[in-house]
Coordinates of N, CA and C in Angstrom, one line a residue:
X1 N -0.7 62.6 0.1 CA -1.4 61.8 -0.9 C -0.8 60.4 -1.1
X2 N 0.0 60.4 -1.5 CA 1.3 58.7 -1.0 C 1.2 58.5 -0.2
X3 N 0.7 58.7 1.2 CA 0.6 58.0 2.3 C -0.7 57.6 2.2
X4 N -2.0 57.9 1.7 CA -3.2 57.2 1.3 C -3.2 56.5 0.9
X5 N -2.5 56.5 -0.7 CA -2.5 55.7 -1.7 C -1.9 54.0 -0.7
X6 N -0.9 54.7 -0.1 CA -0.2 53.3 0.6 C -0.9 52.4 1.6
X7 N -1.8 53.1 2.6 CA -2.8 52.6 3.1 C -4.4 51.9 2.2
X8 N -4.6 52.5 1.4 CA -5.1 51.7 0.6 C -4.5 50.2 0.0
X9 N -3.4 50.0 -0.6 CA -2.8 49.3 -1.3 C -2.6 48.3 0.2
X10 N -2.0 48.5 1.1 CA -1.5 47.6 2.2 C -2.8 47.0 2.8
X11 N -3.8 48.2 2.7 CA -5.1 47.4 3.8 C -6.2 47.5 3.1
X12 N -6.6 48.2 2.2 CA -7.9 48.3 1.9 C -8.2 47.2 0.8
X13 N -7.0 47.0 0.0 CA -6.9 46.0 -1.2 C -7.6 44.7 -0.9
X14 N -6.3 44.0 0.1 CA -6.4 42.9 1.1 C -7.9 42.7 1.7
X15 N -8.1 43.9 2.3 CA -9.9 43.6 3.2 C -10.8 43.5 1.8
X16 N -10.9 44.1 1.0 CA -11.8 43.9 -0.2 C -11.6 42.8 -0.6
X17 N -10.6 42.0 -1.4 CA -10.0 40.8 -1.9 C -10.8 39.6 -0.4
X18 N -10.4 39.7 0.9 CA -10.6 38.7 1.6 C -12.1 39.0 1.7
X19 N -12.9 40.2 2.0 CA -14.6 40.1 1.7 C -15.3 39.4 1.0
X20 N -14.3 39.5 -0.5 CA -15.2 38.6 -1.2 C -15.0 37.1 -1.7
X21 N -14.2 37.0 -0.9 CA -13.9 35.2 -0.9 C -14.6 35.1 -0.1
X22 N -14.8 35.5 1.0 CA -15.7 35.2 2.3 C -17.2 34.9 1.8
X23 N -17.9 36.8 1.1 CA -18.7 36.2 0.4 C -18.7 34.9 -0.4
X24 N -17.7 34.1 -1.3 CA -18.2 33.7 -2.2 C -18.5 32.3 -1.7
X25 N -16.9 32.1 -0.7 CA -17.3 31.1 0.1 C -18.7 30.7 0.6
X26 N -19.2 31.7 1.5 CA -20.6 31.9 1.8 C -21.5 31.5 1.3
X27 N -21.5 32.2 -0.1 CA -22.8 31.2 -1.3 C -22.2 30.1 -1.9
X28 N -21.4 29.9 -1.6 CA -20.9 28.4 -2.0 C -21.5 27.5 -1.2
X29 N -21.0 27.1 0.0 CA -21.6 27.1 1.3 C -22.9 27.1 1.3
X30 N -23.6 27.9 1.0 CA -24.8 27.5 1.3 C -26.0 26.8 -0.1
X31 N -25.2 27.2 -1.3 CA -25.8 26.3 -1.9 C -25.4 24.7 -2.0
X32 N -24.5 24.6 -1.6 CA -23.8 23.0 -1.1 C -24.7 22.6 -0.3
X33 N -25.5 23.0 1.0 CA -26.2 22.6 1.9 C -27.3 22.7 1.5
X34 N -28.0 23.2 0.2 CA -29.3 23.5 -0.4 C -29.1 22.1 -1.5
X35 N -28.4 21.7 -1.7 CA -28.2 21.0 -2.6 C -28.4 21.4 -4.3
X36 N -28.7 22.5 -4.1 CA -29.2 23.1 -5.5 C -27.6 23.3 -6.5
X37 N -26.7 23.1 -6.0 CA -25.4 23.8 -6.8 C -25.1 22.2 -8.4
X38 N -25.1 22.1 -9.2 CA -24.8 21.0 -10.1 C -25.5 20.2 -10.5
X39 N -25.1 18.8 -11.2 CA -26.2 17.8 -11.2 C -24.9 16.2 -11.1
X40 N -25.3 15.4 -10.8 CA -24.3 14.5 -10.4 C -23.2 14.0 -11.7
X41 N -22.3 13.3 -12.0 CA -21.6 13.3 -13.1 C -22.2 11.8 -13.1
X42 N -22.3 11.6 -14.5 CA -22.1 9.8 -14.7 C -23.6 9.4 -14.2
X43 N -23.5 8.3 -14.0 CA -24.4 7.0 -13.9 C -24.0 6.6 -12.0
X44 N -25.2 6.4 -11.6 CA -24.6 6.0 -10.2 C -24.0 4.4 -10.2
X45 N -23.1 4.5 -9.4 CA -22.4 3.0 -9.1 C -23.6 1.8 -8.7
X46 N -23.1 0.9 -9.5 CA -23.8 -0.4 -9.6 C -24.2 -0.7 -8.1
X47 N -25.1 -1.2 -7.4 CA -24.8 -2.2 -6.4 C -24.4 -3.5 -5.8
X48 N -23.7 -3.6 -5.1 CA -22.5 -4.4 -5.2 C -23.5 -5.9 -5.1
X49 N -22.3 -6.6 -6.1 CA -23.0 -8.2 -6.3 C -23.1 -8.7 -4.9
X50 N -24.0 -10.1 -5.3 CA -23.3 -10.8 -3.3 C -22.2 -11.6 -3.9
X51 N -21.1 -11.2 -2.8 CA -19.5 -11.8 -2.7 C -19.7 -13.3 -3.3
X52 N -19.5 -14.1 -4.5 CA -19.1 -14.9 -4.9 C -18.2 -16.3 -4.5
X53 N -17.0 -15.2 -3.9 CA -16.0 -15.9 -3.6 C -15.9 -16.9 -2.3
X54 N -15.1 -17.9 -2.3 CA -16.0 -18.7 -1.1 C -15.0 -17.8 0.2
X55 N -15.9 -18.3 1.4 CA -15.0 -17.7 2.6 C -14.1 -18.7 3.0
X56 N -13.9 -19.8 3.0 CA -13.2 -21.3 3.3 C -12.0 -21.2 2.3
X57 N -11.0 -21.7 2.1 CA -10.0 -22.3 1.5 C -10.1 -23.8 1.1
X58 N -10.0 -24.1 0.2 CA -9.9 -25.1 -0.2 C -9.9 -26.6 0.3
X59 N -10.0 -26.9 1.2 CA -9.3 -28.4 2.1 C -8.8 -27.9 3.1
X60 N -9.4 -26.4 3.5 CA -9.1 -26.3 4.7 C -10.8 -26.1 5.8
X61 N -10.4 -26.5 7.2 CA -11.3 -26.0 7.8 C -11.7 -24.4 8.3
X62 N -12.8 -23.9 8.9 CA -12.6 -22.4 9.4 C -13.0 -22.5 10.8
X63 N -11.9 -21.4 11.8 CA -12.5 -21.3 13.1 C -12.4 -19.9 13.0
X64 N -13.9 -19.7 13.5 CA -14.0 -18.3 13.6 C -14.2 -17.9 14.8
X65 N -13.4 -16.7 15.2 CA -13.8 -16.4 16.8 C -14.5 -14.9 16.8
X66 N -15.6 -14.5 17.7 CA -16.0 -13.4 18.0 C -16.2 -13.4 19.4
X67 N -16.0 -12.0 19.6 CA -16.0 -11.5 21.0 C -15.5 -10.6 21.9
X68 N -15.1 -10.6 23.0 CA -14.0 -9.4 23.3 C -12.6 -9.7 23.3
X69 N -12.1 -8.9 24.6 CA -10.5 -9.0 24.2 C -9.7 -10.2 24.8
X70 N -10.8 -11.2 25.4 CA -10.0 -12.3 25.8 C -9.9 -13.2 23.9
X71 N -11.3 -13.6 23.8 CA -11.0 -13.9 22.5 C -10.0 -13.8 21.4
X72 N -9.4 -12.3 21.6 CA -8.6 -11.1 20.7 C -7.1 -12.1 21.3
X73 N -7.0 -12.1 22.6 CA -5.7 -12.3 23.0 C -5.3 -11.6 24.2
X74 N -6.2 -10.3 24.2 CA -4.9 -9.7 25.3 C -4.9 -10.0 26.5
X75 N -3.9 -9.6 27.2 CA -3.5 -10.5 28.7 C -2.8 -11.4 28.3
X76 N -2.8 -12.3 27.1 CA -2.2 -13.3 27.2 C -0.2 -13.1 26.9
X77 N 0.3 -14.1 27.5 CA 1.9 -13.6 27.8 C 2.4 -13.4 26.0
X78 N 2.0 -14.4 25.2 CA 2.2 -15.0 24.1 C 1.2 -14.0 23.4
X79 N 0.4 -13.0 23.7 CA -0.4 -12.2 22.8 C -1.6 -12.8 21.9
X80 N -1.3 -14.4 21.9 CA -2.1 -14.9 21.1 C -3.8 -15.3 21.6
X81 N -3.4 -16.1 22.9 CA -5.0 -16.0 23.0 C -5.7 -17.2 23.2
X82 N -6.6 -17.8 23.8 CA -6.9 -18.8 23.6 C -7.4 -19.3 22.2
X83 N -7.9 -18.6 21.4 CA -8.3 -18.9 20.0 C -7.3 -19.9 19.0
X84 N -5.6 -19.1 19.3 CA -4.7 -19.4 18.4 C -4.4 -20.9 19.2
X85 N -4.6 -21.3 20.9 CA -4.0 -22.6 21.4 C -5.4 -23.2 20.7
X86 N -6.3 -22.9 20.2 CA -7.5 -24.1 20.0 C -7.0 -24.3 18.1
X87 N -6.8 -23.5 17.7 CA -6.4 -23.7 16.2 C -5.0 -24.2 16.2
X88 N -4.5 -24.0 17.0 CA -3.0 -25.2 17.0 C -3.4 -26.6 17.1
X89 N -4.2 -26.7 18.1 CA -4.7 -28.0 18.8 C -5.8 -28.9 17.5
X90 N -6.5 -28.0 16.6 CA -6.9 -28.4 15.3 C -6.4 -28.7 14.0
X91 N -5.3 -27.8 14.2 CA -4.1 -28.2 12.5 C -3.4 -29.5 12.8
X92 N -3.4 -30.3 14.1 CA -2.9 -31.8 14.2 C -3.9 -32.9 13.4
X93 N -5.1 -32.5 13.4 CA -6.2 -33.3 12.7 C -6.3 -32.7 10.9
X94 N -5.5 -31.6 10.5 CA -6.0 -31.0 9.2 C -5.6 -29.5 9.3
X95 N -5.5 -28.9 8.0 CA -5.6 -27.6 7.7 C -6.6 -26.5 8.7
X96 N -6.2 -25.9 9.0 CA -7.3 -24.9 9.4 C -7.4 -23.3 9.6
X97 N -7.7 -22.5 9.0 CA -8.0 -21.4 9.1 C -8.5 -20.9 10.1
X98 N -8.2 -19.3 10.7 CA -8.9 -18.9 11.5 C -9.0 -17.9 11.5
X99 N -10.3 -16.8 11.5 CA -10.4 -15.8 11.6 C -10.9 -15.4 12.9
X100 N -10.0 -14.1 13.6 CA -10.4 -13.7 14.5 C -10.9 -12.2 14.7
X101 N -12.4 -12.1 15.0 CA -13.1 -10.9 14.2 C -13.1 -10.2 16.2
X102 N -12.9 -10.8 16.8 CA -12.9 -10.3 18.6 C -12.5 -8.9 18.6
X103 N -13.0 -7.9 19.6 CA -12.5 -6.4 19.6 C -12.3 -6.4 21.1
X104 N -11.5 -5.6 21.1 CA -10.8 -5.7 22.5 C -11.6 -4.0 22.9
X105 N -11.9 -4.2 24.5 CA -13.1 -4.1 24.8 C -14.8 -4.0 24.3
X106 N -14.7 -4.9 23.7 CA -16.2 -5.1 23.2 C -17.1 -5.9 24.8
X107 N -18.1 -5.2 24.3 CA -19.2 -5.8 25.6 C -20.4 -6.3 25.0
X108 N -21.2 -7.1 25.3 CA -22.5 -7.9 24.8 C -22.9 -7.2 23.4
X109 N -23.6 -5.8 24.1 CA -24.0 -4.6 23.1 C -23.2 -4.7 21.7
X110 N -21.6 -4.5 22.2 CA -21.3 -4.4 20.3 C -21.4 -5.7 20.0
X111 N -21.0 -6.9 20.5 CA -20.9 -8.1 19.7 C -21.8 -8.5 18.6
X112 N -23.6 -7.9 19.3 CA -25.0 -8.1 18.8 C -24.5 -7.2 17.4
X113 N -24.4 -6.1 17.1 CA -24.4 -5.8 16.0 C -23.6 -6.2 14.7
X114 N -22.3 -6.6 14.9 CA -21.1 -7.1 14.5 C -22.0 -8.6 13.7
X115 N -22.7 -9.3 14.8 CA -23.3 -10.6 14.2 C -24.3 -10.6 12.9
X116 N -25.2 -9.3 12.9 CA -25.8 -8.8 12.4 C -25.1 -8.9 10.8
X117 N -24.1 -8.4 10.7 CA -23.3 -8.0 9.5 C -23.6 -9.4 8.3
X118 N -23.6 -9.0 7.1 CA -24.0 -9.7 6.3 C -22.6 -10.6 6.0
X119 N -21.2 -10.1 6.5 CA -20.3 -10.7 5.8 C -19.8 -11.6 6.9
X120 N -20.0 -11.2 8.3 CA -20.0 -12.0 9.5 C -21.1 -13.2 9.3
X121 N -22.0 -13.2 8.7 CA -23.4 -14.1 8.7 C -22.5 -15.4 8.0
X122 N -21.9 -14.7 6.8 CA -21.7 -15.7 5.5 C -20.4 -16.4 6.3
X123 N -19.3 -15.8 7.0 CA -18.6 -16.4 7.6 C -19.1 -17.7 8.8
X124 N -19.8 -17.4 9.3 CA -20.1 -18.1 10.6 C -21.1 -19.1 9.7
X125 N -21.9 -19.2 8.9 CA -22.6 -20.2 8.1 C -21.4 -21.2 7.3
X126 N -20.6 -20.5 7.0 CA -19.6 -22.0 6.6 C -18.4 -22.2 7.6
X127 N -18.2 -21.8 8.8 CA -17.3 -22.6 9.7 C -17.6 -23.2 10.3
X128 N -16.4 -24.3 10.5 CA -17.0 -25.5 11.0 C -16.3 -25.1 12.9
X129 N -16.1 -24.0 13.3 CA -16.2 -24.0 14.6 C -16.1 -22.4 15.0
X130 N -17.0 -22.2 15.7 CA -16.8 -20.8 16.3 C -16.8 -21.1 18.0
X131 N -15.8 -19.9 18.1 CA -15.6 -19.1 19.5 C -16.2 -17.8 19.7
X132 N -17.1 -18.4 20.8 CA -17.5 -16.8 21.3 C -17.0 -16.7 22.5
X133 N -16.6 -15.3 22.8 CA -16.2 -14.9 24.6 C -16.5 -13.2 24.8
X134 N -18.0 -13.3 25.5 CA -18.6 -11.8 25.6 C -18.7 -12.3 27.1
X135 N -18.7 -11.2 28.2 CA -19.2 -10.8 28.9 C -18.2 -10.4 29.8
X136 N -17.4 -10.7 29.6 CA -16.2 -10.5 30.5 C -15.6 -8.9 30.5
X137 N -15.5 -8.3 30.0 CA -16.2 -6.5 30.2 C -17.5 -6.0 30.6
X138 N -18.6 -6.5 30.1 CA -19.5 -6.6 30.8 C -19.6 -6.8 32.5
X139 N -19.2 -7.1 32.6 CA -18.9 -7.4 34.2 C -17.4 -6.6 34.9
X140 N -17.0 -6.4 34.7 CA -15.8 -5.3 34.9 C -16.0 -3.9 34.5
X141 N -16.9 -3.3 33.6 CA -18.0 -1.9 33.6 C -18.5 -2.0 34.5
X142 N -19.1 -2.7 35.3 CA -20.8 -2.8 35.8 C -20.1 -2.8 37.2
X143 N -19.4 -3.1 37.6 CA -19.2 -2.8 38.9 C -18.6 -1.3 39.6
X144 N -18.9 -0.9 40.1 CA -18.9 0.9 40.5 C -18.6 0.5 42.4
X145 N -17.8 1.6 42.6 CA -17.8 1.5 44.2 C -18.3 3.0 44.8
X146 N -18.7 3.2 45.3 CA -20.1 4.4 46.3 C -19.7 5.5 45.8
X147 N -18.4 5.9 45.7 CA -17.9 7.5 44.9 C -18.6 7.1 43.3
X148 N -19.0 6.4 42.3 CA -19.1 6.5 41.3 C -18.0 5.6 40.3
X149 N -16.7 5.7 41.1 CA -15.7 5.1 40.5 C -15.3 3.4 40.5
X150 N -14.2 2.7 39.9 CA -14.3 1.6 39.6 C -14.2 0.9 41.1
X151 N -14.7 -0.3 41.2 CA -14.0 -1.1 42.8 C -13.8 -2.3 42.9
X152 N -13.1 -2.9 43.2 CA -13.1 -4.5 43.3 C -14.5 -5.1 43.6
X153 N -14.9 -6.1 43.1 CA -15.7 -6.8 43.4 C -16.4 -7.4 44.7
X154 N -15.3 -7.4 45.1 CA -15.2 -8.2 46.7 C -15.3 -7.5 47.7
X155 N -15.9 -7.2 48.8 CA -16.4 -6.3 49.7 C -15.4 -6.2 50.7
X156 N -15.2 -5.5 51.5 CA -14.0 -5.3 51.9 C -14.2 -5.9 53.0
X157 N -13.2 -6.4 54.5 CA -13.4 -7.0 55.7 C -12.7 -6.3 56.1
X158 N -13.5 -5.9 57.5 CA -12.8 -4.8 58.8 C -12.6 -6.1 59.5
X159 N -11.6 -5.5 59.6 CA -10.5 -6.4 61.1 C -10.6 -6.2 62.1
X160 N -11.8 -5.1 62.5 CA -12.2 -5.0 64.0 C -13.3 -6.1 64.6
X161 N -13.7 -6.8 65.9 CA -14.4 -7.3 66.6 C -15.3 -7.0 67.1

């Protein structure tokens, strides 16, 4: 009779107890995905003003760069990039700012969207210089050699006569 009691208490307790979390889980769960469980708290959040604040600084200029990862910098020894030698080459004439929004492997496709953006729009309407550099992955995808895989550009030359 103690040896029942004990197998109850060790296993049967436990499997009942975990059953019905599983259950409850379950209808939890599924009225989450029914939407039916609550009603929302509060007042929904305002929608957000349009940004106010200027994108420029003061007496300074903006260079804004978009594009891929030459734009971004990489490859370059100095990590910076052609963007940062063009904004050096501009702070001898005045202040200048520069934002560099470039994504390293970005290809035509994402650039287009990126431009789209309402906060990219308000940027590029008040600088007074932008850098673009797309295509340059675009063209390093796109080339494939006969297995499917990647291949130099350049076709190869047999040395025979």
């Amino acid at each position: 009779m103690a040896r029942n009691l004990s197998r109850v208490w060790l296993w049967g307790v436990p499997a009942a107890v975990g059953a019905l979390a599983g259950l409850l889980f379950a209808v939890g769960f599924c009225l989450a995905l029914a939407g039916s469980l609550g009603e929302p708290l509060g007042e929904p959040a305002p929608a957000p003003a349009a940004a106010a604040t200027p994108v420029k600084t003061a007496g300074h200029r903006l260079l804004l760069v978009l594009g891929d990862s030459l734009a971004r910098g990489t490859g370059d020894e100095s990590g910076n990039g052609f963007a940062s030698d063009v904004a050096r080459s501009l702070t001898k004439s005045g202040a200048v700012d520069m934002a560099n929004l470039a994504v390293n492997g970005a290809e035509s496709g994402d650039v287009l969207p990126l431009l789209a953006g309402e906060n990219v729009r308000r940027m590029a309407a008040s600088a007074d210089w932008i850098l673009l550099s797309v295509g340059g992955n675009d063209l390093s995808h796109s080339v494939t050699g006969e297995d499917g895989g990647r291949s130099s550009p350049l076709p190869e030359i047999s040395a025979s006569r």
